[in-house]
Short mmCIF file of C-alpha atoms in Angstrom, two decimals:
data_model
loop_
_atom_site.label_atom_id
_atom_site.label_comp_id
_atom_site.label_asym_id
_atom_site.label_seq_id
_atom_site.Cartn_x
_atom_site.Cartn_y
_atom_site.Cartn_z
CA MET N 1 11.78 11.67 -8.56
CA HIS N 2 11.72 15.44 -8.27
CA ALA N 3 9.15 16.81 -10.66
CA THR N 4 10.10 20.10 -12.30
CA ILE N 5 8.60 22.48 -14.84
CA GLN N 6 10.43 25.13 -16.77
CA LYS N 7 9.94 28.73 -15.77
CA PRO N 8 8.52 30.94 -18.52
CA ILE N 9 11.33 32.00 -20.85
CA GLN N 10 10.45 35.68 -20.35
CA GLU N 11 11.06 35.31 -16.63
CA ILE N 12 14.39 33.55 -17.18
CA VAL N 13 15.51 36.30 -19.57
CA ARG N 14 14.70 38.91 -16.90
CA TYR N 15 17.14 37.20 -14.52
CA ILE N 16 20.05 37.76 -16.88
CA LYS N 17 21.85 41.11 -16.98
CA PRO N 18 22.96 42.61 -20.30
CA GLY N 19 26.28 41.14 -21.33
CA GLU N 20 26.09 38.29 -18.83
CA LYS N 21 27.54 35.05 -20.23
CA VAL N 22 25.39 32.10 -19.27
CA PHE N 23 26.24 28.39 -19.10
CA VAL N 24 23.12 26.21 -19.23
CA VAL N 25 23.14 23.07 -17.10
CA GLY N 26 20.50 20.34 -17.31
CA CYS N 27 19.86 17.14 -15.41
CA ASN N 28 19.79 13.81 -17.18
CA ASN N 29 17.57 12.10 -14.67
CA CYS N 30 14.43 13.69 -13.20
CA ALA N 31 14.42 16.83 -15.36
CA TRP N 32 15.01 14.63 -18.41
CA LYS N 33 11.91 12.58 -17.53
CA CYS N 34 9.96 15.81 -17.05
CA HIS N 35 11.19 17.26 -20.37
CA SER N 36 12.24 20.29 -18.39
CA GLY N 37 16.02 19.86 -18.46
CA GLY N 38 17.20 16.77 -20.35
CA GLU N 39 19.78 16.91 -23.14
CA ASP N 40 17.30 18.16 -25.74
CA GLU N 41 15.77 20.83 -23.51
CA THR N 42 19.18 22.05 -22.32
CA LYS N 43 20.48 22.47 -25.83
CA ASN N 44 17.20 24.03 -26.84
CA MET N 45 17.27 26.46 -23.90
CA ALA N 46 20.71 27.67 -25.03
CA ARG N 47 19.25 28.28 -28.50
CA ARG N 48 16.12 29.99 -27.16
CA LEU N 49 18.19 32.31 -25.01
CA GLU N 50 20.56 33.11 -27.86
CA LYS N 51 17.59 34.00 -30.00
CA ARG N 52 16.65 36.52 -27.29
CA GLY N 53 20.09 38.10 -27.26
CA VAL N 54 21.61 36.21 -24.35
CA GLU N 55 25.28 35.29 -24.72
CA ILE N 56 25.75 31.56 -24.13
CA ALA N 57 29.10 30.35 -22.74
CA GLY N 58 28.14 26.70 -23.20
CA TYR N 59 25.73 24.01 -22.12
CA SER N 60 25.86 20.53 -20.66
CA THR N 61 23.69 17.81 -19.23
CA PRO N 62 26.30 15.98 -17.16
CA GLY N 63 26.42 12.22 -17.55
CA PRO N 64 24.40 9.60 -19.40
CA GLN N 65 20.65 9.33 -19.22
CA GLY N 66 19.67 8.32 -15.71
CA MET N 67 22.57 10.23 -14.13
CA SER N 68 21.34 12.94 -11.74
CA LEU N 69 22.79 16.43 -11.70
CA CYS N 70 22.64 16.32 -7.91
CA LYS N 71 25.48 13.77 -7.78
CA LEU N 72 28.05 16.36 -6.78
CA ASP N 73 31.36 14.63 -7.54
CA HIS N 74 30.25 13.78 -11.06
CA THR N 75 28.82 17.20 -11.80
CA ARG N 76 31.98 18.86 -10.46
CA LYS N 77 34.15 16.73 -12.74
CA VAL N 78 32.04 17.46 -15.80
CA LEU N 79 31.75 21.20 -15.21
CA MET N 80 35.23 21.93 -13.83
CA GLU N 81 37.23 19.48 -15.97
CA ASP N 82 35.35 18.42 -19.10
CA TYR N 83 33.83 21.88 -19.64
CA ALA N 84 36.60 23.86 -17.91
CA ASP N 85 37.02 26.46 -20.66
CA PRO N 86 33.39 27.49 -21.26
CA VAL N 87 32.69 27.29 -17.52
CA LYS N 88 35.59 29.67 -16.85
CA LYS N 89 34.11 32.14 -19.33
CA ALA N 90 30.65 31.93 -17.82
CA ASP N 91 29.34 34.64 -15.48
CA SER N 92 26.48 32.46 -14.34
CA PHE N 93 24.75 29.08 -14.65
CA LEU N 94 21.14 28.62 -15.65
CA VAL N 95 20.09 25.34 -14.06
CA LEU N 96 17.32 23.29 -15.64
CA ALA N 97 16.81 20.96 -12.69
CA CYS N 98 15.28 20.82 -9.24
CA GLY N 99 16.41 22.93 -6.29
CA GLN N 100 18.86 20.22 -5.23
CA GLY N 101 20.45 20.38 -8.68
CA ILE N 102 20.74 24.16 -8.41
CA HIS N 103 22.65 23.82 -5.16
CA THR N 104 24.78 21.05 -6.63
CA VAL N 105 25.92 23.51 -9.32
CA ILE N 106 26.84 26.07 -6.64
CA ASP N 107 28.92 23.41 -4.88
CA ALA N 108 30.39 22.01 -8.10
CA THR N 109 31.53 25.43 -9.32
CA ASP N 110 32.89 26.60 -5.95
CA GLY N 111 30.14 29.12 -5.39
CA GLY N 112 29.19 30.01 -8.94
CA MET N 113 26.28 32.38 -9.65
CA VAL N 114 23.14 30.39 -10.46
CA HIS N 115 19.72 31.14 -11.95
CA PRO N 116 16.79 28.75 -11.50
CA GLY N 117 15.44 27.67 -14.86
CA CYS N 118 12.76 25.47 -13.34
CA ASP N 119 10.23 25.38 -10.56
CA THR N 120 10.53 22.26 -8.42
CA ILE N 121 6.95 21.18 -7.85
CA PHE N 122 6.93 17.88 -5.98
CA GLY N 123 8.46 14.47 -5.47
CA GLY N 124 6.43 12.04 -7.54
CA GLU N 125 5.84 8.66 -9.10
CA THR N 126 6.53 8.37 -12.83
CA VAL N 127 3.18 6.78 -13.58
CA SER N 128 3.86 6.76 -17.32
CA GLU N 129 6.10 8.59 -19.74
CA THR N 130 3.61 11.44 -19.78
CA GLN N 131 2.28 11.43 -16.22
CA ILE N 132 3.89 12.15 -12.87
CA ASP N 133 1.80 12.16 -9.70
CA GLU N 134 2.52 13.05 -6.09
CA PHE N 135 2.03 10.37 -3.45
CA CYS N 136 4.58 11.36 -0.81
CA SER N 137 5.28 14.66 0.94
CA LEU N 138 8.75 13.67 2.20
CA CYS N 139 7.61 14.29 5.78
CA GLY N 140 10.29 12.22 7.52
CA GLU N 141 7.95 9.81 9.33
CA CYS N 142 5.98 7.40 7.16
CA ILE N 143 2.53 6.44 8.39
CA VAL N 144 1.16 4.51 5.44
CA GLU N 145 1.32 1.20 7.33
CA TYR N 146 -2.07 2.25 8.73
CA THR N 147 -3.56 3.54 5.52
CA GLY N 148 -3.03 0.78 3.00
CA GLY N 149 0.08 2.43 1.59
CA LEU N 150 -1.73 5.65 0.71
CA CYS N 151 -0.42 8.80 2.39
CA PRO N 152 -3.19 10.94 3.93
CA LEU N 153 -0.78 13.78 4.43
CA THR N 154 -0.38 13.94 0.66
CA LEU N 155 -3.68 12.65 -0.72
CA CYS N 156 -5.94 14.58 1.68
CA SER N 157 -5.92 18.31 0.88
CA LYS N 158 -5.93 19.09 4.59
CA GLY N 159 -3.43 16.37 5.53
CA LEU N 160 -5.82 14.94 8.12
CA LEU N 161 -4.66 11.85 9.99
CA ASN N 162 -7.85 10.59 11.63
CA GLY N 163 -10.19 10.29 8.67
CA ALA N 164 -12.12 12.47 6.25
CA CYS N 165 -13.43 15.95 6.97
CA GLY N 166 -17.07 16.57 6.14
CA GLY N 167 -16.35 18.39 2.92
CA ALA N 168 -16.19 15.67 0.30
CA GLU N 169 -19.13 15.16 -2.05
CA ASN N 170 -19.75 11.91 -3.87
CA GLY N 171 -16.23 10.91 -2.95
CA MET N 172 -14.68 14.02 -4.45
CA CYS N 173 -12.55 16.52 -2.50
CA GLU N 174 -14.01 19.90 -1.45
CA VAL N 175 -10.93 21.60 -2.85
CA ASP N 176 -11.17 20.09 -6.32
CA ALA N 177 -14.29 18.34 -7.56
CA GLN N 178 -12.16 16.54 -10.17
CA ARG N 179 -10.03 14.83 -7.53
CA GLU N 180 -11.03 11.99 -5.25
CA CYS N 181 -11.08 12.53 -1.48
CA GLY N 182 -7.86 11.00 -0.14
CA TRP N 183 -9.68 9.44 2.79
CA VAL N 184 -12.31 7.88 0.57
CA LEU N 185 -9.45 6.33 -1.42
CA ILE N 186 -7.87 5.02 1.79
CA TYR N 187 -11.22 3.72 3.06
CA GLU N 188 -12.00 1.93 -0.20
CA ARG N 189 -8.54 0.39 -0.36
CA LEU N 190 -8.59 -0.83 3.26
CA LYS N 191 -12.08 -2.20 2.71
CA LYS N 192 -10.84 -4.14 -0.30
CA LEU N 193 -7.88 -5.43 1.71
CA GLY N 194 -10.19 -6.43 4.57
CA ARG N 195 -8.31 -4.10 6.92
CA LEU N 196 -10.87 -1.44 7.87
CA ASP N 197 -9.82 -2.11 11.48
CA LEU N 198 -6.79 0.05 10.73
CA MET N 199 -9.11 3.05 10.39
CA LEU N 200 -10.36 2.82 13.95
CA PRO N 201 -7.47 3.72 16.29
CA TYR N 202 -6.69 7.31 17.17
CA ARG N 203 -3.68 8.61 15.29
CA GLU N 204 -1.38 10.98 17.15
CA PRO N 205 -0.52 14.44 15.81
CA LYS N 206 2.36 14.53 13.38
CA ASN N 207 5.87 15.11 14.67
CA PHE N 208 6.67 18.08 12.47
CA ALA N 209 10.19 18.28 13.89
CA LYS N 210 11.06 15.48 11.47
CA TRP N 211 9.68 17.62 8.65
CA SER N 212 11.86 20.56 9.60
CA ARG N 213 14.16 22.19 7.08
CA PRO N 214 16.96 21.82 6.29
CA ARG N 215 17.49 18.16 7.04
CA SER N 216 20.52 16.02 6.33
CA LEU N 217 21.42 12.37 6.01
CA GLN N 218 24.73 10.59 6.35
CA VAL N 219 24.72 7.20 4.66
CA SER N 220 26.84 4.06 4.65
CA PRO N 221 26.13 0.37 4.03
CA GLU N 222 26.03 -0.14 7.79
CA GLU N 223 23.94 2.75 9.03
CA ALA N 224 22.15 5.97 8.26
CA ILE N 225 22.19 9.09 10.40
CA PHE N 226 19.18 11.37 9.89
CA CYS N 227 19.45 14.88 11.29
CA SER N 228 16.42 17.09 11.77
CA GLN N 229 15.05 19.36 14.47
CA ASP N 230 13.95 16.14 16.11
CA GLY N 231 17.63 15.37 16.70
CA LYS N 232 20.05 12.85 15.30
CA ILE N 233 18.58 9.44 14.56
CA THR N 234 20.91 6.54 13.75
CA ILE N 235 19.41 3.62 11.89
CA SER N 236 21.19 0.34 11.26
CA ASN N 237 20.92 -0.97 7.71
CA GLN N 238 22.12 -4.42 8.76
CA ASP N 239 20.60 -5.33 12.13
CA MET F 1 -23.95 28.03 31.03
CA LYS F 2 -22.44 24.81 29.79
CA LEU F 3 -24.63 23.17 27.16
CA ASN F 4 -24.26 19.69 28.61
CA THR F 5 -26.28 20.97 31.56
CA TYR F 6 -29.24 21.00 29.16
CA PHE F 7 -28.34 17.84 27.29
CA ASP F 8 -28.00 15.97 30.57
CA LYS F 9 -31.55 16.82 31.60
CA ILE F 10 -34.00 14.03 30.84
CA GLY F 11 -35.70 14.86 27.58
CA GLY F 12 -33.46 17.90 27.24
CA PHE F 13 -33.85 19.37 23.78
CA VAL F 14 -31.18 21.93 22.96
CA ILE F 15 -31.79 24.70 20.47
CA THR F 16 -28.90 26.64 19.02
CA GLY F 17 -28.59 29.32 16.38
CA GLU F 18 -25.63 30.71 14.55
CA VAL F 19 -24.15 34.05 13.56
CA GLY F 20 -21.09 34.90 11.52
CA PRO F 21 -18.79 37.69 12.72
CA ILE F 22 -18.66 40.79 10.53
CA LYS F 23 -15.92 41.44 8.00
CA GLY F 24 -14.40 44.25 9.99
CA ALA F 25 -13.83 45.46 13.51
CA ILE F 26 -16.33 46.10 16.29
CA PRO F 27 -16.93 49.86 16.31
CA ARG F 28 -15.65 51.80 19.31
CA ASP F 29 -18.86 53.78 19.14
CA ARG F 30 -21.11 51.62 21.31
CA ALA F 31 -24.19 53.07 19.69
CA VAL F 32 -23.27 51.20 16.50
CA VAL F 33 -24.27 47.56 16.89
CA PRO F 34 -22.42 45.11 14.62
CA ARG F 35 -24.67 43.12 12.30
CA CYS F 36 -23.91 39.80 13.97
CA ALA F 37 -25.07 41.24 17.31
CA GLN F 38 -28.22 42.61 15.68
CA GLU F 39 -28.90 39.17 14.24
CA ALA F 40 -28.36 37.56 17.62
CA GLU F 41 -31.06 39.79 19.17
CA PHE F 42 -33.78 37.81 17.36
CA LEU F 43 -32.51 34.64 19.04
CA HIS F 44 -32.62 36.05 22.54
CA GLY F 45 -34.66 33.82 24.83
CA ARG F 46 -35.42 31.51 21.91
CA VAL F 47 -32.26 29.44 21.83
CA HIS F 48 -29.95 27.97 24.45
CA ALA F 49 -26.83 29.17 22.72
CA ILE F 50 -25.50 30.75 19.55
CA ASN F 51 -22.61 29.37 17.47
CA VAL F 52 -20.12 31.99 16.42
CA THR F 53 -18.24 30.89 13.33
CA ASP F 54 -14.46 30.98 12.92
CA ASN F 55 -13.59 32.67 9.62
CA GLN F 56 -16.36 30.66 8.01
CA SER F 57 -15.78 29.39 4.47
CA ALA F 58 -12.16 30.51 4.90
CA VAL F 59 -13.23 34.12 4.45
CA MET F 60 -11.24 36.42 6.76
CA ARG F 61 -13.43 38.21 9.30
CA LEU F 62 -13.61 39.46 12.85
CA GLY F 63 -12.43 36.70 15.19
CA SER F 64 -14.96 34.32 16.67
CA MET F 65 -13.54 35.11 20.12
CA ALA F 66 -14.21 38.87 19.94
CA ALA F 67 -17.72 38.27 18.61
CA CYS F 68 -18.34 35.72 21.39
CA VAL F 69 -17.24 38.23 24.02
CA GLY F 70 -19.53 40.83 22.46
CA LEU F 71 -22.50 38.46 22.45
CA LYS F 72 -21.84 37.37 26.02
CA ALA F 73 -21.85 41.02 27.12
CA ARG F 74 -25.26 41.38 25.48
CA GLY F 75 -26.64 38.46 27.45
CA HIS F 76 -26.34 35.68 24.88
CA GLU F 77 -24.71 32.30 25.41
CA PRO F 78 -22.10 31.91 22.69
CA ILE F 79 -20.56 28.70 21.36
CA TYR F 80 -16.98 29.48 20.39
CA GLN F 81 -16.11 27.76 17.12
CA LEU F 82 -12.48 26.91 16.54
CA THR F 83 -11.00 25.37 13.41
CA CYS F 84 -7.69 23.68 12.63
CA ARG F 85 -7.17 25.63 9.41
CA ASP F 86 -5.41 28.74 10.66
CA ARG F 87 -3.61 27.81 13.87
CA ASN F 88 -0.93 25.44 15.02
CA ARG F 89 -1.28 23.52 18.29
CA ILE F 90 0.26 26.35 20.32
CA ALA F 91 -2.25 28.91 19.02
CA LEU F 92 -5.18 26.49 19.32
CA GLN F 93 -4.46 25.73 22.96
CA SER F 94 -3.78 29.35 23.77
CA ASP F 95 -7.06 30.38 22.13
CA ILE F 96 -9.00 27.73 24.07
CA LEU F 97 -7.54 29.00 27.34
CA THR F 98 -8.20 32.59 26.30
CA ALA F 99 -11.78 31.85 25.25
CA TYR F 100 -12.50 30.17 28.55
CA SER F 101 -10.83 33.02 30.43
CA LEU F 102 -13.09 35.47 28.62
CA GLY F 103 -16.19 33.58 29.71
CA MET F 104 -16.88 30.95 27.04
CA ASP F 105 -18.51 27.82 28.43
CA ASN F 106 -19.05 26.05 25.14
CA MET F 107 -16.68 25.33 22.30
CA LEU F 108 -17.18 23.59 19.00
CA PHE F 109 -14.15 22.13 17.27
CA LEU F 110 -13.95 21.65 13.52
CA THR F 111 -11.43 20.93 10.77
CA GLY F 112 -12.36 24.11 8.91
CA ASP F 113 -13.12 24.75 5.27
CA HIS F 114 -10.06 24.65 3.06
CA ILE F 115 -8.52 28.00 2.10
CA ARG F 116 -9.34 27.30 -1.56
CA LEU F 117 -12.99 27.95 -0.69
CA GLY F 118 -12.31 31.38 0.76
CA ASP F 119 -10.95 34.81 -0.06
CA HIS F 120 -7.27 34.22 0.78
CA LYS F 121 -6.50 31.45 -1.68
CA THR F 122 -2.70 31.78 -1.63
CA THR F 123 -2.22 31.61 2.13
CA LYS F 124 -0.59 28.68 3.89
CA PRO F 125 -3.19 26.26 5.25
CA VAL F 126 -2.07 25.13 8.71
CA PHE F 127 -3.96 21.94 9.67
CA ASP F 128 -1.26 21.14 12.22
CA LEU F 129 -3.89 19.00 13.95
CA ASP F 130 -7.09 17.43 12.70
CA SER F 131 -10.42 17.87 14.50
CA VAL F 132 -10.07 14.61 16.44
CA GLN F 133 -6.65 15.61 17.73
CA LEU F 134 -7.96 19.11 18.53
CA ILE F 135 -10.81 17.66 20.58
CA LYS F 136 -8.46 15.34 22.46
CA MET F 137 -6.14 18.26 23.14
CA ALA F 138 -9.04 20.42 24.39
CA LYS F 139 -10.09 17.64 26.73
CA GLY F 140 -6.50 17.42 27.95
CA LEU F 141 -6.54 21.12 28.82
CA ARG F 142 -9.73 20.53 30.77
CA GLU F 143 -7.98 17.75 32.63
CA GLY F 144 -5.10 20.03 33.50
CA HIS F 145 -2.39 19.40 30.95
CA ASP F 146 -1.35 20.68 27.55
CA ILE F 147 -0.73 18.48 24.51
CA VAL F 148 2.89 17.81 25.43
CA GLY F 149 1.94 16.85 28.97
CA ASN F 150 2.85 20.00 30.84
CA GLU F 151 0.61 20.81 33.73
CA ILE F 152 -1.47 23.99 33.39
CA GLU F 153 -2.82 26.28 36.09
CA ASN F 154 -6.56 26.59 36.68
CA PRO F 155 -7.76 24.12 34.03
CA PRO F 156 -10.68 25.46 32.01
CA ASP F 157 -14.11 23.84 32.08
CA PHE F 158 -16.29 23.89 29.01
CA THR F 159 -18.58 21.66 26.96
CA ILE F 160 -16.94 20.12 23.91
CA GLY F 161 -18.96 20.07 20.72
CA ALA F 162 -18.15 18.70 17.28
CA VAL F 163 -19.68 18.38 13.85
CA VAL F 164 -20.72 15.40 11.77
CA ASN F 165 -21.93 15.32 8.17
CA PRO F 166 -24.86 12.94 7.52
CA ASN F 167 -24.59 13.62 3.77
CA PHE F 168 -21.15 12.06 3.54
CA VAL F 169 -20.68 9.12 1.19
CA PRO F 170 -19.60 6.55 2.31
CA LEU F 171 -21.42 7.24 5.56
CA ASP F 172 -19.43 4.60 7.44
CA LEU F 173 -16.27 6.63 6.97
CA GLN F 174 -17.98 9.63 8.59
CA LEU F 175 -19.32 7.48 11.42
CA MET F 176 -15.82 6.16 12.11
CA LYS F 177 -14.68 9.75 12.49
CA MET F 178 -17.68 10.50 14.71
CA LYS F 179 -16.71 7.61 16.97
CA LYS F 180 -13.14 8.90 17.13
CA LYS F 181 -14.45 12.34 18.08
CA ILE F 182 -16.50 10.79 20.88
CA ASP F 183 -13.54 8.81 22.18
CA ALA F 184 -11.48 11.99 22.07
CA GLY F 185 -13.94 13.84 24.31
CA THR F 186 -16.88 15.19 22.30
CA GLU F 187 -20.02 15.70 24.39
CA PHE F 188 -22.48 16.74 21.70
CA PHE F 189 -22.73 16.90 17.93
CA GLN F 190 -24.27 19.33 15.53
CA THR F 191 -24.88 17.93 12.07
CA GLN F 192 -24.02 19.72 8.86
CA ALA F 193 -27.07 20.98 7.04
CA VAL F 194 -29.40 18.18 6.00
CA TYR F 195 -32.44 18.49 3.74
CA ASP F 196 -33.08 14.91 2.75
CA ASP F 197 -35.32 12.80 5.00
CA LYS F 198 -33.89 9.50 3.85
CA ILE F 199 -30.29 10.62 4.29
CA PHE F 200 -30.99 11.91 7.78
CA ASP F 201 -32.90 8.81 8.83
CA GLU F 202 -30.16 6.51 7.63
CA PHE F 203 -27.58 8.58 9.51
CA ILE F 204 -29.43 8.98 12.79
CA LYS F 205 -30.31 5.31 12.95
CA LYS F 206 -26.61 4.51 13.00
CA ALA F 207 -25.43 7.54 15.00
CA GLU F 208 -27.86 7.08 17.89
CA LYS F 209 -26.02 3.89 18.80
CA PHE F 210 -23.12 6.03 20.01
CA GLY F 211 -25.36 7.47 22.73
CA LYS F 212 -24.15 11.07 22.37
CA PRO F 213 -26.53 13.98 21.91
CA VAL F 214 -27.01 14.98 18.28
CA GLN F 215 -28.53 18.25 17.14
CA LEU F 216 -30.14 18.23 13.72
CA GLY F 217 -28.43 20.92 11.67
CA VAL F 218 -30.44 23.00 9.22
CA VAL F 219 -29.46 25.91 7.01
CA ILE F 220 -32.40 28.15 6.16
CA LEU F 221 -32.95 27.93 2.43
CA LYS F 222 -33.68 31.51 1.39
CA SER F 223 -34.11 31.24 -2.36
CA PRO F 224 -33.83 28.79 -5.25
CA GLN F 225 -30.62 30.57 -6.26
CA MET F 226 -29.15 29.85 -2.85
CA GLY F 227 -29.99 26.16 -3.24
CA THR F 228 -28.28 26.02 -6.61
CA PHE F 229 -25.33 27.97 -5.22
CA MET F 230 -24.96 25.62 -2.27
CA ASN F 231 -25.06 22.59 -4.49
CA LYS F 232 -22.32 24.07 -6.61
CA ASN F 233 -20.13 25.77 -4.02
CA VAL F 234 -20.77 24.58 -0.49
CA SER F 235 -18.85 21.45 0.29
CA GLY F 236 -20.61 18.44 1.70
CA ILE F 237 -24.19 19.71 1.43
CA THR F 238 -26.82 18.80 -1.14
CA VAL F 239 -30.11 20.65 -1.48
CA PRO F 240 -32.71 18.41 -3.16
CA GLN F 241 -34.48 19.81 -6.22
CA GLU F 242 -37.87 19.64 -4.44
CA TRP F 243 -36.61 22.12 -1.87
CA ILE F 244 -35.30 24.45 -4.55
CA ASP F 245 -38.60 24.23 -6.42
CA GLU F 246 -40.66 24.81 -3.30
CA ILE F 247 -38.85 27.95 -2.16
CA GLY F 248 -38.99 29.14 -5.76
CA SER F 249 -42.75 28.58 -5.92
CA VAL F 250 -43.44 31.83 -4.04
CA ASN F 251 -42.40 35.34 -4.92
CA LYS F 252 -39.57 37.11 -3.13
CA ALA F 253 -41.80 38.94 -0.67
CA ASP F 254 -43.17 35.66 0.67
CA ARG F 255 -39.88 33.77 0.86
CA LYS F 256 -39.26 34.29 4.58
CA LYS F 257 -42.67 32.95 5.42
CA LYS F 258 -42.20 30.01 3.08
CA ALA F 259 -38.69 29.28 4.35
CA ALA F 260 -39.92 29.24 7.95
CA GLU F 261 -42.69 26.83 7.01
CA MET F 262 -40.29 24.51 5.13
CA MET F 263 -37.63 24.47 7.84
CA ALA F 264 -40.21 23.99 10.58
CA GLY F 265 -41.78 21.11 8.70
CA PHE F 266 -38.44 19.37 8.38
CA ILE F 267 -37.50 19.91 12.02
CA LYS F 268 -40.91 18.75 13.21
CA LYS F 269 -40.58 15.57 11.21
CA HIS F 270 -37.23 14.68 12.78
CA LYS F 271 -37.21 16.30 16.22
CA SER F 272 -38.17 13.12 18.06
CA LYS F 273 -35.04 11.41 16.77
CA VAL F 274 -32.56 14.00 18.07
CA GLN F 275 -31.56 15.81 21.23
CA GLY F 276 -31.75 19.25 19.73
CA VAL F 277 -31.71 21.40 16.65
CA HIS F 278 -29.04 23.72 15.32
CA ILE F 279 -30.44 26.39 13.03
CA MET F 280 -28.02 28.18 10.71
CA PRO F 281 -30.02 31.20 9.56
CA LEU F 282 -27.34 32.89 7.39
CA GLY F 283 -28.66 36.27 8.43
CA TRP F 284 -32.36 35.39 8.63
CA THR F 285 -32.40 35.11 12.41
CA ASP F 286 -35.65 37.08 12.42
CA ILE F 287 -37.59 34.04 11.21
CA VAL F 288 -36.06 31.65 13.76
CA PRO F 289 -38.80 32.32 16.37
CA ASP F 290 -41.41 31.52 13.72
CA ILE F 291 -39.58 28.31 12.74
CA LEU F 292 -39.41 27.17 16.36
CA GLU F 293 -43.06 27.99 16.94
CA GLN F 294 -44.21 26.12 13.85
CA ALA F 295 -41.93 23.19 14.71
CA GLU F 296 -43.51 23.23 18.16
CA ILE F 297 -40.28 23.37 20.09
CA LYS F 298 -39.14 25.78 22.73
CA ILE F 299 -36.44 26.16 25.29
CA ASN F 300 -37.22 25.15 28.80
CA GLY F 301 -35.41 26.30 31.86
CA VAL F 302 -33.53 29.14 30.24
CA GLU F 303 -33.97 32.69 31.32
CA GLY F 304 -35.01 34.78 28.33
#
């Protein structure tokens, strides 16, 4: 999931020009789980903005709970058909969702003016209803086969691939004494799994071309085509 | 002179010091000597080489390369430190070639302190490579090719040094990294600062099996406040309370004398187990000669 947090309301208000009519759009999946842009927060944002003198054209959190804003065809239908009238009146859209959701609204509204209502902070695991943690950096080339499923690029502050730096103390990271050293975590896990041998081989430098931006993916039941600066990679989903 | 020339000698004991480049530029007025060069003067003829740090503690300063060139011109043997924190693999390789071209015979490759520890906390940390990959890449340059396999002209020739932290828990994890650094091309190690006899003994007993020269690393403890500060702020180093109490047992005026005595005592106790000592004086280079004298070690075969 894409973890998001709302921007401070004062900052959002500064984005909006006097007289600008704003339509607030939320996301009923990730932003709902983050309480940054679900149905309640979207409705509430409209109210909070109105209280501060902003004219609200309407608000919507397209689809049922679990439906992502970034599903373009659905969002387009909701905004351009179900909410056609208020959307027509709107000068801009305040999007309470991740950056992908913001772009979805641009696409769905044929180039509408958007304001970010959230900061997209990371892709994470929903550990509990109140806790989301980052375990993957979306790098395009997974290496956790060699690290017991724990990503050193994400869990090590320096993203080292060949083991810990010398900075940790009592197993805690030099960057944050409250957080465990990612490599100590990997070491302890591999030790428990009886696979410390995986720590020994040299690991090549990362291919950052696969972590280039922007990347794209074409999908079908048969195959996936991943495009990055590393080129076009076709993967069979069936073979 | 390449440091492995000394390490390779039977019974070769290599002494190195360390200076940190100034926060600023080298003055055009040659009469003004930068502080790091002044500090290095005390080490002249007393050490085989002097480490020059690379934006140490992630605090932006004069480049290690410029300071190395300056020290070389003054007759010192610098060890060019290079970290992974601020450069991608293009810049790292280019800097290695440049450093060699400017006369550096010795290079020490490190991960680098994280930017959160320094004075530019919002910058982008690079860490394109880790220290093991950097060492392997440096060795590749020496062998005549860059990291992507392209041939290079006039391959450089320098001794490859690296760092290991005996204080690390679990130690085995650090030793695995040490082994990887050796396999990648490391020819000698300097340890992070150690103060604890037991910790060092446990480390060296295991590390000596690798058969690579290890220099005992010591940071001169200048005051009890510094010990407390290091325990709180310097990553990977622990100063035992006895050390803090001992340096605090004398008044300020006598601290240099006391520090020299403490450091010398520690070095003397462990010198037979290592192939050298790396003294990090943090400005107190003036007491290094006294430390070496009291520890009963000196350089042999180096012109003063």
